[in-house]
Amino acid sequence: MLAAKFFDDQYYNNAYYAKIGGVAPLELNNLEVEFLFMNSFTLFVTTDTYMQYYQELCNHFMNVELRSCSCNPSSSARCRKPLLPHITTTTNNTTTEVSTQQQQSQQQQSQQQ
């Protein structure tokens, strides 16, 4: 929500975010103000910092997904499903990206055939 407000000229109001987030608007407003004060109203992060946190989150959720999988057939479909819609993996200084847009395009093409 704050990222949208920081980067976009037009964004949804807090009442909308509260409704889709399942919290009261007053609570969301208080959380927003508390977050801003905790971060000294500094919302900009460098690309390196962003990528560091992004990679740590990806690694964390990949590990969670692997731990929750078992070898029985009923869980195999769940284990193959990507946990995150956009994953970047880095190996030997080579980066491979799979984006949601690419996946959606491939799904649409297969549905049309």
PDB file of C-alpha atoms in Angstrom:
ATOM      1  CA  MET A   1       0.000   0.000   0.000  1.00  0.00           C
ATOM      2  CA  LEU A   2       2.727   2.450   0.952  1.00  0.00           C
ATOM      3  CA  ALA A   3       4.778   1.406  -2.056  1.00  0.00           C
ATOM      4  CA  ALA A   4       1.831   2.251  -4.312  1.00  0.00           C
ATOM      5  CA  LYS A   5       1.461   5.630  -2.639  1.00  0.00           C
ATOM      6  CA  PHE A   6       5.200   6.261  -2.912  1.00  0.00           C
ATOM      7  CA  PHE A   7       5.562   5.314  -6.581  1.00  0.00           C
ATOM      8  CA  ASP A   8       2.170   6.007  -8.150  1.00  0.00           C
ATOM      9  CA  ASP A   9       0.318   9.255  -8.748  1.00  0.00           C
ATOM     10  CA  GLN A  10      -3.011   7.457  -8.551  1.00  0.00           C
ATOM     11  CA  TYR A  11      -3.685   4.776  -5.951  1.00  0.00           C
ATOM     12  CA  TYR A  12      -6.527   3.286  -3.934  1.00  0.00           C
ATOM     13  CA  ASN A  13      -7.476   4.849  -0.615  1.00  0.00           C
ATOM     14  CA  ASN A  14      -6.911   3.201   2.755  1.00  0.00           C
ATOM     15  CA  ALA A  15     -10.571   2.159   3.047  1.00  0.00           C
ATOM     16  CA  TYR A  16     -10.133  -0.013  -0.051  1.00  0.00           C
ATOM     17  CA  TYR A  17      -6.921  -1.610   1.238  1.00  0.00           C
ATOM     18  CA  ALA A  18      -8.541  -2.160   4.643  1.00  0.00           C
ATOM     19  CA  LYS A  19     -11.512  -3.898   3.055  1.00  0.00           C
ATOM     20  CA  ILE A  20      -9.448  -6.279   0.919  1.00  0.00           C
ATOM     21  CA  GLY A  21      -7.009  -6.814   3.800  1.00  0.00           C
ATOM     22  CA  GLY A  22      -9.745  -7.649   6.272  1.00  0.00           C
ATOM     23  CA  VAL A  23      -8.872  -4.965   8.813  1.00  0.00           C
ATOM     24  CA  ALA A  24     -10.701  -1.901  10.062  1.00  0.00           C
ATOM     25  CA  PRO A  25      -9.793   1.343   8.253  1.00  0.00           C
ATOM     26  CA  LEU A  26      -8.777   2.967  11.543  1.00  0.00           C
ATOM     27  CA  GLU A  27      -6.416   0.083  12.311  1.00  0.00           C
ATOM     28  CA  LEU A  28      -4.848   0.321   8.851  1.00  0.00           C
ATOM     29  CA  ASN A  29      -4.409   4.083   9.226  1.00  0.00           C
ATOM     30  CA  ASN A  30      -2.678   3.557  12.582  1.00  0.00           C
ATOM     31  CA  LEU A  31      -0.450   0.825  11.139  1.00  0.00           C
ATOM     32  CA  GLU A  32       0.499   3.080   8.240  1.00  0.00           C
ATOM     33  CA  VAL A  33       1.492   5.958  10.524  1.00  0.00           C
ATOM     34  CA  GLU A  34       3.381   3.628  12.877  1.00  0.00           C
ATOM     35  CA  PHE A  35       5.291   2.093   9.952  1.00  0.00           C
ATOM     36  CA  LEU A  36       6.207   5.523   8.598  1.00  0.00           C
ATOM     37  CA  PHE A  37       7.506   6.726  11.973  1.00  0.00           C
ATOM     38  CA  MET A  38       9.452   3.487  12.534  1.00  0.00           C
ATOM     39  CA  ASN A  39      11.160   4.073   9.168  1.00  0.00           C
ATOM     40  CA  SER A  40      11.636   7.828   9.688  1.00  0.00           C
ATOM     41  CA  PHE A  41       9.326   8.377   6.696  1.00  0.00           C
ATOM     42  CA  THR A  42      12.044   6.933   4.456  1.00  0.00           C
ATOM     43  CA  LEU A  43      10.472   4.651   1.874  1.00  0.00           C
ATOM     44  CA  PHE A  44      13.211   4.611  -0.763  1.00  0.00           C
ATOM     45  CA  VAL A  45      15.521   1.588  -0.807  1.00  0.00           C
ATOM     46  CA  THR A  46      18.418   0.898  -3.133  1.00  0.00           C
ATOM     47  CA  THR A  47      18.176  -1.836  -5.724  1.00  0.00           C
ATOM     48  CA  ASP A  48      20.829  -3.835  -3.871  1.00  0.00           C
ATOM     49  CA  THR A  49      18.884  -3.682  -0.602  1.00  0.00           C
ATOM     50  CA  TYR A  50      15.645  -4.600  -2.354  1.00  0.00           C
ATOM     51  CA  MET A  51      17.255  -7.567  -4.106  1.00  0.00           C
ATOM     52  CA  GLN A  52      18.851  -8.755  -0.848  1.00  0.00           C
ATOM     53  CA  TYR A  53      15.495  -8.866   0.945  1.00  0.00           C
ATOM     54  CA  TYR A  54      13.753 -10.279  -2.117  1.00  0.00           C
ATOM     55  CA  GLN A  55      16.264 -13.122  -2.373  1.00  0.00           C
ATOM     56  CA  GLU A  56      16.031 -13.848   1.353  1.00  0.00           C
ATOM     57  CA  LEU A  57      12.228 -14.055   1.125  1.00  0.00           C
ATOM     58  CA  CYS A  58      12.423 -16.322  -1.925  1.00  0.00           C
ATOM     59  CA  ASN A  59      14.920 -18.590  -0.181  1.00  0.00           C
ATOM     60  CA  HIS A  60      12.792 -18.705   2.963  1.00  0.00           C
ATOM     61  CA  PHE A  61       9.613 -19.643   1.133  1.00  0.00           C
ATOM     62  CA  MET A  62      11.392 -22.137  -1.106  1.00  0.00           C
ATOM     63  CA  ASN A  63      12.686 -23.859   2.054  1.00  0.00           C
ATOM     64  CA  VAL A  64       9.211 -23.783   3.635  1.00  0.00           C
ATOM     65  CA  GLU A  65       7.745 -25.327   0.475  1.00  0.00           C
ATOM     66  CA  LEU A  66      10.393 -28.064   0.391  1.00  0.00           C
ATOM     67  CA  ARG A  67       9.852 -28.936   4.059  1.00  0.00           C
ATOM     68  CA  SER A  68       6.079 -29.177   3.567  1.00  0.00           C
ATOM     69  CA  CYS A  69       6.393 -31.604   0.620  1.00  0.00           C
ATOM     70  CA  SER A  70       6.425 -35.332   1.064  1.00  0.00           C
ATOM     71  CA  CYS A  71       6.980 -38.182  -1.361  1.00  0.00           C
ATOM     72  CA  ASN A  72       3.382 -39.353  -1.512  1.00  0.00           C
ATOM     73  CA  PRO A  73       1.440 -38.788  -4.767  1.00  0.00           C
ATOM     74  CA  SER A  74      -1.269 -36.657  -3.139  1.00  0.00           C
ATOM     75  CA  SER A  75       1.226 -33.896  -2.335  1.00  0.00           C
ATOM     76  CA  SER A  76       3.270 -34.025  -5.543  1.00  0.00           C
ATOM     77  CA  ALA A  77       1.048 -31.560  -7.424  1.00  0.00           C
ATOM     78  CA  ARG A  78       1.276 -29.118  -4.533  1.00  0.00           C
ATOM     79  CA  CYS A  79       5.062 -29.437  -4.464  1.00  0.00           C
ATOM     80  CA  ARG A  80       5.425 -28.586  -8.149  1.00  0.00           C
ATOM     81  CA  LYS A  81       3.215 -25.491  -7.964  1.00  0.00           C
ATOM     82  CA  PRO A  82       5.346 -22.328  -7.705  1.00  0.00           C
ATOM     83  CA  LEU A  83       4.935 -20.642  -4.337  1.00  0.00           C
ATOM     84  CA  LEU A  84       5.761 -17.185  -5.621  1.00  0.00           C
ATOM     85  CA  PRO A  85       4.386 -15.754  -8.881  1.00  0.00           C
ATOM     86  CA  HIS A  86       7.748 -14.226  -9.784  1.00  0.00           C
ATOM     87  CA  ILE A  87      10.974 -16.011  -8.868  1.00  0.00           C
ATOM     88  CA  THR A  88      14.519 -15.002  -9.673  1.00  0.00           C
ATOM     89  CA  THR A  89      17.248 -17.585  -9.274  1.00  0.00           C
ATOM     90  CA  THR A  90      20.933 -16.818  -9.521  1.00  0.00           C
ATOM     91  CA  THR A  91      23.539 -19.458 -10.351  1.00  0.00           C
ATOM     92  CA  ASN A  92      27.141 -18.741 -11.339  1.00  0.00           C
ATOM     93  CA  ASN A  93      26.359 -15.045 -11.943  1.00  0.00           C
ATOM     94  CA  THR A  94      23.596 -15.984 -14.412  1.00  0.00           C
ATOM     95  CA  THR A  95      20.082 -14.827 -13.587  1.00  0.00           C
ATOM     96  CA  THR A  96      16.958 -16.581 -14.818  1.00  0.00           C
ATOM     97  CA  GLU A  97      13.572 -14.914 -14.403  1.00  0.00           C
ATOM     98  CA  VAL A  98      10.109 -16.354 -14.782  1.00  0.00           C
ATOM     99  CA  SER A  99       7.487 -13.648 -14.701  1.00  0.00           C
ATOM    100  CA  THR A 100       3.777 -13.864 -14.097  1.00  0.00           C
ATOM    101  CA  GLN A 101       3.162 -12.136 -17.423  1.00  0.00           C
ATOM    102  CA  GLN A 102       5.094 -14.828 -19.306  1.00  0.00           C
ATOM    103  CA  GLN A 103       3.227 -17.578 -17.479  1.00  0.00           C
ATOM    104  CA  GLN A 104      -0.146 -15.968 -18.191  1.00  0.00           C
ATOM    105  CA  SER A 105       0.732 -15.541 -21.864  1.00  0.00           C
ATOM    106  CA  GLN A 106       1.676 -19.211 -22.127  1.00  0.00           C
ATOM    107  CA  GLN A 107      -1.550 -20.251 -20.386  1.00  0.00           C
ATOM    108  CA  GLN A 108      -3.647 -18.121 -22.738  1.00  0.00           C
ATOM    109  CA  GLN A 109      -1.928 -19.586 -25.788  1.00  0.00           C
ATOM    110  CA  SER A 110      -2.511 -23.141 -24.595  1.00  0.00           C
ATOM    111  CA  GLN A 111      -6.181 -22.383 -23.855  1.00  0.00           C
ATOM    112  CA  GLN A 112      -6.704 -20.970 -27.349  1.00  0.00           C
ATOM    113  CA  GLN A 113      -5.350 -24.149 -28.967  1.00  0.00           C
TER     114      GLN A 113
END
